[in-house]
Amino acid sequence: MSAGDADLREAFASAHFDEGMTLDRFIFETTRARPEATGQFATLLQQVSLAARMVSSRVNRAGLAGMLGRTGEVNVQGELVMKLDEYANDTFKKALEHPGVVAAVASEEDEDLFLPPARFRSGRYVFCMDPLDGSSNIDVNATIGTIFAIFRRKSEEGTVATMDDVLRPGTDLVAAGYVIYGSGTVLVISTGDGVHGFTLDPVVGEFFLSHPDLRLKPSAKLYSVNEGYAASWDPRIRAWVESRKAPGMGWKQRYIGSLVADFHRNLVKGGVFLYPATDSSPQGKLRVLYEAFPLAFLVEAAGGAATDGRRRILDITPKGLHDRTPLFIGNKVQVDEITAALAAPAGTAG
Ligand code: AHG
Ligand code: MN
Ligand code: MN
């Protein structure tokens, strides 16, 4: 973590936030105190906010503008109808490329690392994103979102970014966040100290601070997992989940099927999310760089924990842009219990 970034973390942590503060003012307040801040980070966040508002507007009109899945038709605006996740991918990449603040983008939608054109290579940040998480929920109008993680590049500014800038441990992250497009649009962000949520007022087109300093209690009685795969889980996971259902335990189960929505509910109300390895996803289904890393960064900044069943998620160093991992994330007591269950000899009941 460079001095500039450490300062930024401290600035985010120390700035006084009053409800109703706009995201722009939040960014200004927390970066202006840094004389050496070149404004690149502030610009990056402003561009994320712009892209988020554009995607939010499209998501809310998806049913009308023929954006539900690729139809290949030309819609009323004369545009080729694109899938929403392609639209989200293009929108975030364009918003990040122009101001020259990002040297590379790793996206779920792109096989390889996206490198902006030469004239934009001065950027000092690397942006990893799932431009639209929960795609399978689009045509049933369920909550979806954008998840992102931000590294500061290792390679020289002005040079072409390399894979070493992005295949690195999650502990190198300087910021992470997500945008959730649900009954409202909420942008949640952290630079490591404090997690803050901003809700979009679509009428004025501004994000307003609505969830200052989101914190997780040590423990909560809610688990979130797709139990359809229970037969193929590690028996110790099955035992842990079954033991939550025992009479008198008083646990709840919720599963939306969009990671970003399941995570946001747990961040706001408490709970643990599990996506164990299954027969169809033996390495786990969720991607390290742009699903597990950003949410692990946020959950730790909010006092929670995230492991792959053995290791802290942020200690993983991915070998490829699209590496997958099992994910256990949420209140620390529950994550530790699950991790301990998987450390016990196989065949031990939960
Ligand atoms: P994406 O739409 O970006 O591919 O992510 C989908 C993921 C994640 O959002 C969710 O938690 C998970 O898929 C749901 O998987 P199952 O349908 O197997 O439960
Ligand atoms: Mn996803
Ligand atoms: Mn996606």
mmCIF file of C-alpha atoms and ligand atoms in Angstrom:
data_model
loop_
_atom_site.group_PDB
_atom_site.id
_atom_site.type_symbol
_atom_site.label_atom_id
_atom_site.label_comp_id
_atom_site.label_asym_id
_atom_site.label_seq_id
_atom_site.Cartn_x
_atom_site.Cartn_y
_atom_site.Cartn_z
ATOM 1 C CA MET A 1 0.000 0.000 0.000
ATOM 2 C CA SER A 2 1.651 3.261 -1.074
ATOM 3 C CA ALA A 3 1.652 6.375 1.126
ATOM 4 C CA GLY A 4 -0.951 7.981 -1.132
ATOM 5 C CA ASP A 5 -3.282 5.036 -0.776
ATOM 6 C CA ALA A 6 -2.738 4.746 2.981
ATOM 7 C CA ASP A 7 -3.579 8.461 3.254
ATOM 8 C CA LEU A 8 -6.664 7.868 1.188
ATOM 9 C CA ARG A 9 -7.807 5.076 3.480
ATOM 10 C CA GLU A 10 -7.296 7.298 6.471
ATOM 11 C CA ALA A 11 -9.068 10.177 4.737
ATOM 12 C CA PHE A 12 -12.075 7.989 3.991
ATOM 13 C CA ALA A 13 -12.107 6.765 7.573
ATOM 14 C CA SER A 14 -11.754 10.212 9.131
ATOM 15 C CA ALA A 15 -14.044 12.351 6.992
ATOM 16 C CA HIS A 16 -17.280 13.291 8.741
ATOM 17 C CA PHE A 17 -20.246 12.007 6.783
ATOM 18 C CA ASP A 18 -23.701 13.413 7.217
ATOM 19 C CA GLU A 19 -26.687 11.619 5.761
ATOM 20 C CA GLY A 20 -27.786 13.207 2.517
ATOM 21 C CA MET A 21 -24.211 13.986 1.507
ATOM 22 C CA THR A 22 -23.840 13.366 -2.242
ATOM 23 C CA LEU A 23 -21.307 10.856 -3.521
ATOM 24 C CA ASP A 24 -19.543 13.667 -5.379
ATOM 25 C CA ARG A 25 -19.135 15.660 -2.156
ATOM 26 C CA PHE A 26 -18.062 12.494 -0.314
ATOM 27 C CA ILE A 27 -15.355 11.911 -2.939
ATOM 28 C CA PHE A 28 -14.300 15.574 -2.829
ATOM 29 C CA GLU A 29 -14.202 15.671 1.011
ATOM 30 C CA THR A 30 -12.185 12.489 1.298
ATOM 31 C CA THR A 31 -9.620 13.234 -1.386
ATOM 32 C CA ARG A 32 -9.113 17.035 -1.233
ATOM 33 C CA ALA A 33 -7.150 16.754 2.035
ATOM 34 C CA ARG A 34 -4.414 14.922 0.154
ATOM 35 C CA PRO A 35 -2.106 17.484 -1.495
ATOM 36 C CA GLU A 36 -0.333 14.723 -3.394
ATOM 37 C CA ALA A 37 -3.606 13.242 -4.575
ATOM 38 C CA THR A 38 -3.585 13.789 -8.320
ATOM 39 C CA GLY A 39 -7.335 13.430 -8.420
ATOM 40 C CA GLN A 40 -7.067 10.195 -10.394
ATOM 41 C CA PHE A 41 -8.850 8.189 -7.704
ATOM 42 C CA ALA A 42 -11.576 10.813 -7.352
ATOM 43 C CA THR A 43 -12.059 10.838 -11.129
ATOM 44 C CA LEU A 44 -12.167 7.032 -11.189
ATOM 45 C CA LEU A 45 -14.956 6.976 -8.594
ATOM 46 C CA GLN A 46 -16.868 9.703 -10.406
ATOM 47 C CA GLN A 47 -16.710 7.684 -13.623
ATOM 48 C CA VAL A 48 -17.923 4.582 -11.765
ATOM 49 C CA SER A 49 -20.846 6.659 -10.507
ATOM 50 C CA LEU A 50 -21.609 7.862 -14.060
ATOM 51 C CA ALA A 51 -21.531 4.328 -15.495
ATOM 52 C CA ALA A 52 -23.660 3.066 -12.607
ATOM 53 C CA ARG A 53 -26.336 5.676 -13.341
ATOM 54 C CA MET A 54 -26.321 4.810 -17.047
ATOM 55 C CA VAL A 55 -26.649 1.066 -16.383
ATOM 56 C CA SER A 56 -29.328 1.697 -13.747
ATOM 57 C CA SER A 57 -31.377 3.643 -16.259
ATOM 58 C CA ARG A 58 -31.067 0.848 -18.838
ATOM 59 C CA VAL A 59 -31.838 -1.896 -16.315
ATOM 60 C CA ASN A 60 -35.004 -0.072 -15.284
ATOM 61 C CA ARG A 61 -36.123 0.147 -18.922
ATOM 62 C CA ALA A 62 -34.807 -3.297 -19.956
ATOM 63 C CA GLY A 63 -38.270 -4.739 -20.458
ATOM 64 C CA LEU A 64 -39.256 -1.825 -22.662
ATOM 65 C CA ALA A 65 -36.103 -1.376 -24.708
ATOM 66 C CA GLY A 66 -35.914 -5.035 -25.671
ATOM 67 C CA MET A 67 -32.819 -5.536 -23.509
ATOM 68 C CA LEU A 68 -33.874 -8.891 -22.115
ATOM 69 C CA GLY A 69 -31.318 -11.223 -23.617
ATOM 70 C CA ARG A 70 -29.824 -10.902 -27.095
ATOM 71 C CA THR A 71 -32.536 -10.793 -29.729
ATOM 72 C CA GLY A 72 -30.346 -9.565 -32.548
ATOM 73 C CA GLU A 73 -33.180 -7.207 -33.531
ATOM 74 C CA VAL A 74 -32.768 -3.491 -34.072
ATOM 75 C CA ASN A 75 -34.760 -1.782 -31.308
ATOM 76 C CA VAL A 76 -36.852 1.386 -31.543
ATOM 77 C CA GLN A 77 -33.782 3.589 -30.953
ATOM 78 C CA GLY A 78 -32.194 1.992 -33.980
ATOM 79 C CA GLU A 79 -29.566 0.294 -31.799
ATOM 80 C CA LEU A 80 -28.689 -3.363 -32.157
ATOM 81 C CA VAL A 81 -30.253 -4.910 -29.060
ATOM 82 C CA MET A 82 -27.388 -5.931 -26.778
ATOM 83 C CA LYS A 83 -27.589 -8.111 -23.738
ATOM 84 C CA LEU A 84 -27.572 -6.022 -20.571
ATOM 85 C CA ASP A 85 -24.293 -7.461 -19.440
ATOM 86 C CA GLU A 86 -22.638 -6.508 -22.730
ATOM 87 C CA TYR A 87 -24.151 -3.051 -22.350
ATOM 88 C CA ALA A 88 -22.884 -2.801 -18.755
ATOM 89 C CA ASN A 89 -19.442 -4.038 -19.819
ATOM 90 C CA ASP A 90 -19.137 -1.481 -22.622
ATOM 91 C CA THR A 91 -20.495 1.352 -20.477
ATOM 92 C CA PHE A 92 -18.080 0.830 -17.572
ATOM 93 C CA LYS A 93 -15.079 0.318 -19.886
ATOM 94 C CA LYS A 94 -15.837 3.494 -21.866
ATOM 95 C CA ALA A 95 -16.410 5.522 -18.680
ATOM 96 C CA LEU A 96 -13.075 4.330 -17.242
ATOM 97 C CA GLU A 97 -11.003 4.635 -20.417
ATOM 98 C CA HIS A 98 -11.494 8.277 -21.363
ATOM 99 C CA PRO A 99 -10.085 10.138 -18.346
ATOM 100 C CA GLY A 100 -6.881 8.067 -18.457
ATOM 101 C CA VAL A 101 -7.188 6.919 -14.839
ATOM 102 C CA VAL A 102 -7.216 3.176 -15.525
ATOM 103 C CA ALA A 103 -4.327 1.249 -17.106
ATOM 104 C CA ALA A 104 -6.280 -1.997 -17.563
ATOM 105 C CA VAL A 105 -9.690 -3.584 -16.961
ATOM 106 C CA ALA A 106 -10.241 -7.254 -16.084
ATOM 107 C CA SER A 107 -13.876 -8.058 -16.850
ATOM 108 C CA GLU A 108 -15.961 -11.203 -16.561
ATOM 109 C CA GLU A 109 -17.186 -10.440 -20.089
ATOM 110 C CA ASP A 110 -13.703 -10.269 -21.665
ATOM 111 C CA GLU A 111 -11.448 -13.296 -22.098
ATOM 112 C CA ASP A 112 -8.306 -11.145 -21.856
ATOM 113 C CA LEU A 113 -7.212 -8.039 -19.978
ATOM 114 C CA PHE A 114 -8.651 -4.922 -21.657
ATOM 115 C CA LEU A 115 -5.939 -2.323 -22.323
ATOM 116 C CA PRO A 116 -7.062 1.220 -23.155
ATOM 117 C CA PRO A 117 -5.575 2.849 -26.269
ATOM 118 C CA ALA A 118 -1.992 4.183 -25.912
ATOM 119 C CA ARG A 119 -3.086 7.768 -25.203
ATOM 120 C CA PHE A 120 -4.890 6.603 -22.055
ATOM 121 C CA ARG A 121 -1.968 4.634 -20.598
ATOM 122 C CA SER A 122 -1.076 7.130 -17.863
ATOM 123 C CA GLY A 123 -3.700 5.602 -15.561
ATOM 124 C CA ARG A 124 -2.406 4.330 -12.226
ATOM 125 C CA TYR A 125 -5.324 2.000 -11.377
ATOM 126 C CA VAL A 126 -6.424 -1.471 -12.530
ATOM 127 C CA PHE A 127 -10.169 -2.134 -12.443
ATOM 128 C CA CYS A 128 -11.598 -5.663 -12.062
ATOM 129 C CA MET A 129 -15.332 -6.036 -12.627
ATOM 130 C CA ASP A 130 -18.337 -8.247 -12.994
ATOM 131 C CA PRO A 131 -20.291 -5.715 -15.054
ATOM 132 C CA LEU A 132 -23.581 -7.446 -14.471
ATOM 133 C CA ASP A 133 -23.911 -10.031 -11.728
ATOM 134 C CA GLY A 134 -27.018 -12.202 -11.552
ATOM 135 C CA SER A 135 -27.677 -12.146 -15.319
ATOM 136 C CA SER A 136 -29.953 -15.152 -15.016
ATOM 137 C CA ASN A 137 -32.304 -12.934 -13.017
ATOM 138 C CA ILE A 138 -32.672 -10.205 -15.644
ATOM 139 C CA ASP A 139 -35.722 -11.567 -17.415
ATOM 140 C CA VAL A 140 -37.545 -12.297 -14.162
ATOM 141 C CA ASN A 141 -36.948 -8.732 -12.997
ATOM 142 C CA ALA A 142 -35.010 -9.822 -9.889
ATOM 143 C CA THR A 143 -32.184 -7.768 -8.393
ATOM 144 C CA ILE A 144 -28.852 -7.646 -10.277
ATOM 145 C CA GLY A 145 -25.694 -5.612 -9.872
ATOM 146 C CA THR A 146 -22.153 -4.590 -10.822
ATOM 147 C CA ILE A 147 -19.231 -5.704 -8.631
ATOM 148 C CA PHE A 148 -15.749 -4.100 -8.801
ATOM 149 C CA ALA A 149 -12.304 -4.186 -7.204
ATOM 150 C CA ILE A 150 -9.490 -1.641 -7.654
ATOM 151 C CA PHE A 151 -5.725 -2.259 -7.562
ATOM 152 C CA ARG A 152 -3.029 0.361 -7.921
ATOM 153 C CA ARG A 153 -0.849 -0.786 -10.848
ATOM 154 C CA LYS A 154 2.597 -2.270 -10.126
ATOM 155 C CA SER A 155 4.001 -1.483 -13.589
ATOM 156 C CA GLU A 156 5.371 1.955 -14.556
ATOM 157 C CA GLU A 157 2.704 4.589 -15.346
ATOM 158 C CA GLY A 158 2.537 5.225 -19.077
ATOM 159 C CA THR A 159 3.720 1.709 -19.932
ATOM 160 C CA VAL A 160 1.387 -1.086 -21.049
ATOM 161 C CA ALA A 161 -0.138 -2.801 -18.019
ATOM 162 C CA THR A 162 0.694 -6.502 -17.620
ATOM 163 C CA MET A 163 -0.943 -9.528 -16.027
ATOM 164 C CA ASP A 164 1.291 -8.958 -12.979
ATOM 165 C CA ASP A 165 -0.791 -5.842 -12.341
ATOM 166 C CA VAL A 166 -3.843 -8.001 -11.770
ATOM 167 C CA LEU A 167 -2.819 -11.587 -10.857
ATOM 168 C CA ARG A 168 -1.915 -10.710 -7.279
ATOM 169 C CA PRO A 169 -3.285 -11.287 -3.752
ATOM 170 C CA GLY A 170 -6.525 -9.590 -2.739
ATOM 171 C CA THR A 171 -4.626 -7.940 0.114
ATOM 172 C CA ASP A 172 -3.177 -5.598 -2.565
ATOM 173 C CA LEU A 173 -6.606 -4.084 -3.249
ATOM 174 C CA VAL A 174 -7.003 -0.352 -2.513
ATOM 175 C CA ALA A 175 -10.782 -0.182 -2.916
ATOM 176 C CA ALA A 176 -13.835 -2.260 -3.816
ATOM 177 C CA GLY A 177 -17.561 -1.837 -4.174
ATOM 178 C CA TYR A 178 -20.730 -2.784 -5.956
ATOM 179 C CA VAL A 179 -23.843 -1.228 -7.428
ATOM 180 C CA ILE A 180 -27.108 -3.046 -6.793
ATOM 181 C CA TYR A 181 -29.980 -2.432 -9.226
ATOM 182 C CA GLY A 182 -32.998 -3.423 -7.163
ATOM 183 C CA SER A 183 -36.091 -1.578 -5.901
ATOM 184 C CA GLY A 184 -33.594 1.294 -5.735
ATOM 185 C CA THR A 185 -30.031 1.659 -6.995
ATOM 186 C CA VAL A 186 -27.439 1.623 -4.226
ATOM 187 C CA LEU A 187 -23.669 2.061 -4.630
ATOM 188 C CA VAL A 188 -21.615 0.580 -1.772
ATOM 189 C CA ILE A 189 -17.897 1.383 -1.556
ATOM 190 C CA SER A 190 -14.891 1.125 0.741
ATOM 191 C CA THR A 191 -11.190 1.929 0.680
ATOM 192 C CA GLY A 192 -10.624 -0.470 3.549
ATOM 193 C CA ASP A 193 -11.727 1.570 6.554
ATOM 194 C CA GLY A 194 -15.473 1.937 6.682
ATOM 195 C CA VAL A 195 -18.091 0.802 4.171
ATOM 196 C CA HIS A 196 -20.570 3.396 2.937
ATOM 197 C CA GLY A 197 -23.765 3.071 0.875
ATOM 198 C CA PHE A 198 -25.220 5.728 -1.424
ATOM 199 C CA THR A 199 -28.749 5.549 -2.836
ATOM 200 C CA LEU A 200 -29.540 7.007 -6.265
ATOM 201 C CA ASP A 201 -32.294 9.571 -6.558
ATOM 202 C CA PRO A 202 -33.163 9.017 -10.225
ATOM 203 C CA VAL A 203 -35.043 12.294 -10.425
ATOM 204 C CA VAL A 204 -31.989 14.437 -9.706
ATOM 205 C CA GLY A 205 -29.484 11.798 -10.908
ATOM 206 C CA GLU A 206 -27.393 11.982 -7.722
ATOM 207 C CA PHE A 207 -26.237 9.323 -5.252
ATOM 208 C CA PHE A 208 -26.966 10.378 -1.633
ATOM 209 C CA LEU A 209 -25.272 8.878 1.452
ATOM 210 C CA SER A 210 -27.919 6.529 2.863
ATOM 211 C CA HIS A 211 -25.902 3.828 4.705
ATOM 212 C CA PRO A 212 -22.954 5.518 6.489
ATOM 213 C CA ASP A 213 -20.448 3.077 8.042
ATOM 214 C CA LEU A 214 -22.129 -0.291 7.426
ATOM 215 C CA ARG A 215 -20.915 -2.757 10.086
ATOM 216 C CA LEU A 216 -21.563 -6.471 10.603
ATOM 217 C CA LYS A 217 -22.292 -7.841 14.077
ATOM 218 C CA PRO A 218 -20.089 -10.817 15.015
ATOM 219 C CA SER A 219 -22.950 -13.278 14.498
ATOM 220 C CA ALA A 220 -26.361 -13.607 12.773
ATOM 221 C CA LYS A 221 -28.916 -16.391 12.286
ATOM 222 C CA LEU A 222 -29.386 -16.345 8.532
ATOM 223 C CA TYR A 223 -27.778 -18.566 5.915
ATOM 224 C CA SER A 224 -27.889 -18.100 2.155
ATOM 225 C CA VAL A 225 -27.083 -21.040 -0.143
ATOM 226 C CA ASN A 226 -28.585 -22.853 -3.145
ATOM 227 C CA GLU A 227 -29.672 -26.065 -1.392
ATOM 228 C CA GLY A 228 -30.429 -27.658 -4.747
ATOM 229 C CA TYR A 229 -26.780 -28.744 -4.804
ATOM 230 C CA ALA A 230 -26.722 -30.139 -1.233
ATOM 231 C CA ALA A 231 -26.202 -33.709 -2.473
ATOM 232 C CA SER A 232 -22.890 -32.744 -4.055
ATOM 233 C CA TRP A 233 -21.477 -30.630 -1.197
ATOM 234 C CA ASP A 234 -18.755 -31.794 1.154
ATOM 235 C CA PRO A 235 -20.683 -33.748 3.857
ATOM 236 C CA ARG A 236 -19.291 -31.429 6.529
ATOM 237 C CA ILE A 237 -20.993 -28.465 4.810
ATOM 238 C CA ARG A 238 -24.210 -30.449 4.540
ATOM 239 C CA ALA A 239 -24.003 -31.236 8.257
ATOM 240 C CA TRP A 240 -23.402 -27.571 9.178
ATOM 241 C CA VAL A 241 -26.395 -26.391 7.092
ATOM 242 C CA GLU A 242 -28.622 -29.194 8.453
ATOM 243 C CA SER A 243 -27.704 -28.275 12.018
ATOM 244 C CA ARG A 244 -28.990 -24.709 11.411
ATOM 245 C CA LYS A 245 -32.427 -26.205 10.726
ATOM 246 C CA ALA A 246 -32.630 -28.151 13.988
ATOM 247 C CA PRO A 247 -35.750 -27.352 16.076
ATOM 248 C CA GLY A 248 -35.298 -24.316 18.277
ATOM 249 C CA MET A 249 -32.276 -22.985 16.329
ATOM 250 C CA GLY A 250 -34.415 -20.119 15.008
ATOM 251 C CA TRP A 251 -32.430 -19.655 11.780
ATOM 252 C CA LYS A 252 -33.724 -18.111 8.496
ATOM 253 C CA GLN A 253 -32.741 -19.042 4.947
ATOM 254 C CA ARG A 254 -32.753 -16.571 2.029
ATOM 255 C CA TYR A 255 -31.348 -17.045 -1.500
ATOM 256 C CA ILE A 256 -31.954 -14.593 -4.366
ATOM 257 C CA GLY A 257 -29.505 -16.172 -6.811
ATOM 258 C CA SER A 258 -27.674 -12.890 -7.448
ATOM 259 C CA LEU A 259 -24.480 -12.830 -5.419
ATOM 260 C CA VAL A 260 -24.567 -9.046 -5.140
ATOM 261 C CA ALA A 261 -28.150 -9.086 -3.814
ATOM 262 C CA ASP A 262 -27.537 -11.936 -1.367
ATOM 263 C CA PHE A 263 -24.385 -10.195 -0.154
ATOM 264 C CA HIS A 264 -26.048 -6.778 0.210
ATOM 265 C CA ARG A 265 -28.893 -8.255 2.294
ATOM 266 C CA ASN A 266 -26.356 -9.934 4.570
ATOM 267 C CA LEU A 267 -24.275 -6.747 4.858
ATOM 268 C CA VAL A 268 -27.329 -4.716 5.870
ATOM 269 C CA LYS A 269 -29.119 -7.303 8.018
ATOM 270 C CA GLY A 270 -26.517 -9.944 8.870
ATOM 271 C CA GLY A 271 -26.061 -13.457 7.501
ATOM 272 C CA VAL A 272 -23.619 -15.870 5.930
ATOM 273 C CA PHE A 273 -23.509 -16.726 2.201
ATOM 274 C CA LEU A 274 -22.174 -20.064 1.031
ATOM 275 C CA TYR A 275 -21.253 -21.180 -2.467
ATOM 276 C CA PRO A 276 -19.391 -24.456 -1.830
ATOM 277 C CA ALA A 277 -17.669 -26.567 -4.448
ATOM 278 C CA THR A 278 -20.259 -28.764 -6.233
ATOM 279 C CA ASP A 279 -20.082 -31.583 -8.788
ATOM 280 C CA SER A 280 -20.808 -29.072 -11.581
ATOM 281 C CA SER A 281 -18.378 -26.479 -10.144
ATOM 282 C CA PRO A 282 -15.614 -28.490 -8.411
ATOM 283 C CA GLN A 283 -13.485 -25.296 -7.965
ATOM 284 C CA GLY A 284 -16.568 -23.361 -6.859
ATOM 285 C CA LYS A 285 -18.618 -21.239 -9.268
ATOM 286 C CA LEU A 286 -17.745 -17.685 -8.236
ATOM 287 C CA ARG A 287 -14.762 -15.840 -9.711
ATOM 288 C CA VAL A 288 -11.884 -14.716 -7.522
ATOM 289 C CA LEU A 289 -10.948 -11.397 -9.121
ATOM 290 C CA TYR A 290 -14.293 -9.715 -9.592
ATOM 291 C CA GLU A 291 -16.719 -11.509 -7.277
ATOM 292 C CA ALA A 292 -14.894 -13.019 -4.261
ATOM 293 C CA PHE A 293 -12.126 -10.386 -3.889
ATOM 294 C CA PRO A 294 -14.309 -7.253 -3.899
ATOM 295 C CA LEU A 295 -16.895 -8.723 -1.525
ATOM 296 C CA ALA A 296 -14.195 -10.141 0.758
ATOM 297 C CA PHE A 297 -12.545 -6.684 0.888
ATOM 298 C CA LEU A 298 -15.893 -5.093 1.788
ATOM 299 C CA VAL A 299 -16.940 -7.713 4.332
ATOM 300 C CA GLU A 300 -13.618 -7.436 6.200
ATOM 301 C CA ALA A 301 -13.884 -3.621 6.178
ATOM 302 C CA ALA A 302 -17.343 -4.102 7.751
ATOM 303 C CA GLY A 303 -16.023 -6.479 10.453
ATOM 304 C CA GLY A 304 -16.937 -9.775 8.765
ATOM 305 C CA ALA A 305 -14.880 -12.576 7.189
ATOM 306 C CA ALA A 306 -14.528 -14.480 3.901
ATOM 307 C CA THR A 307 -12.754 -17.779 3.198
ATOM 308 C CA ASP A 308 -12.668 -20.438 0.499
ATOM 309 C CA GLY A 309 -13.251 -23.030 3.230
ATOM 310 C CA ARG A 310 -9.553 -23.170 4.082
ATOM 311 C CA ARG A 311 -7.872 -19.833 3.365
ATOM 312 C CA ARG A 312 -8.800 -16.176 3.763
ATOM 313 C CA ILE A 313 -10.113 -15.121 0.334
ATOM 314 C CA LEU A 314 -7.866 -12.029 0.235
ATOM 315 C CA ASP A 315 -4.772 -14.220 0.659
ATOM 316 C CA ILE A 316 -5.469 -16.015 -2.643
ATOM 317 C CA THR A 317 -3.331 -15.123 -5.670
ATOM 318 C CA PRO A 318 -5.304 -16.042 -8.820
ATOM 319 C CA LYS A 319 -3.379 -17.674 -11.678
ATOM 320 C CA GLY A 320 -5.890 -16.621 -14.312
ATOM 321 C CA LEU A 321 -8.331 -13.715 -14.798
ATOM 322 C CA HIS A 322 -11.317 -16.046 -14.454
ATOM 323 C CA ASP A 323 -10.171 -18.394 -11.675
ATOM 324 C CA ARG A 324 -13.044 -19.663 -9.543
ATOM 325 C CA THR A 325 -13.266 -20.368 -5.805
ATOM 326 C CA PRO A 326 -15.677 -21.716 -3.206
ATOM 327 C CA LEU A 327 -16.937 -18.769 -1.123
ATOM 328 C CA PHE A 328 -18.081 -18.549 2.506
ATOM 329 C CA ILE A 329 -18.677 -14.900 3.437
ATOM 330 C CA GLY A 330 -20.520 -12.860 6.079
ATOM 331 C CA ASN A 331 -20.614 -12.627 9.890
ATOM 332 C CA LYS A 332 -17.284 -13.751 11.314
ATOM 333 C CA VAL A 333 -18.630 -16.310 13.820
ATOM 334 C CA GLN A 334 -20.441 -18.258 11.122
ATOM 335 C CA VAL A 335 -17.601 -18.078 8.585
ATOM 336 C CA ASP A 336 -15.172 -19.321 11.237
ATOM 337 C CA GLU A 337 -17.551 -22.162 12.184
ATOM 338 C CA ILE A 338 -17.874 -23.307 8.552
ATOM 339 C CA THR A 339 -14.114 -23.070 8.004
ATOM 340 C CA ALA A 340 -13.531 -25.067 11.212
ATOM 341 C CA ALA A 341 -16.091 -27.684 10.107
ATOM 342 C CA LEU A 342 -14.137 -28.183 6.874
ATOM 343 C CA ALA A 343 -10.878 -28.486 8.825
ATOM 344 C CA ALA A 344 -12.309 -31.351 10.934
ATOM 345 C CA PRO A 345 -11.621 -34.899 9.684
ATOM 346 C CA ALA A 346 -13.965 -35.819 6.804
ATOM 347 C CA GLY A 347 -17.098 -37.577 7.980
ATOM 348 C CA THR A 348 -17.378 -35.458 11.179
ATOM 349 C CA ALA A 349 -20.927 -34.212 11.806
ATOM 350 C CA GLY A 350 -21.458 -30.402 11.869
HETATM 351 P P1 AHG B 1 -23.124 -13.930 -13.156
HETATM 352 O O1 AHG B 1 -24.533 -13.585 -13.515
HETATM 353 O O2 AHG B 1 -22.220 -12.742 -13.106
HETATM 354 O O3 AHG B 1 -22.593 -15.052 -14.014
HETATM 355 O O4 AHG B 1 -23.125 -14.470 -11.642
HETATM 356 C C1 AHG B 1 -24.069 -15.403 -11.290
HETATM 357 C C2 AHG B 1 -23.647 -16.036 -10.003
HETATM 358 C C3 AHG B 1 -23.984 -15.216 -8.763
HETATM 359 O O5 AHG B 1 -24.602 -14.005 -9.044
HETATM 360 C C4 AHG B 1 -24.946 -16.084 -7.993
HETATM 361 O O6 AHG B 1 -24.651 -16.098 -6.630
HETATM 362 C C5 AHG B 1 -24.728 -17.448 -8.590
HETATM 363 O O7 AHG B 1 -24.317 -17.255 -9.927
HETATM 364 C C6 AHG B 1 -25.996 -18.254 -8.580
HETATM 365 O O8 AHG B 1 -25.607 -19.541 -9.003
HETATM 366 P P2 AHG B 1 -26.683 -20.736 -8.926
HETATM 367 O O9 AHG B 1 -27.753 -20.376 -9.918
HETATM 368 O O10 AHG B 1 -25.885 -21.953 -9.306
HETATM 369 O O11 AHG B 1 -27.181 -20.798 -7.503
HETATM 370 MN MN MN B 2 -21.398 -12.664 -11.178
HETATM 371 MN MN MN B 3 -21.785 -11.288 -14.598
#
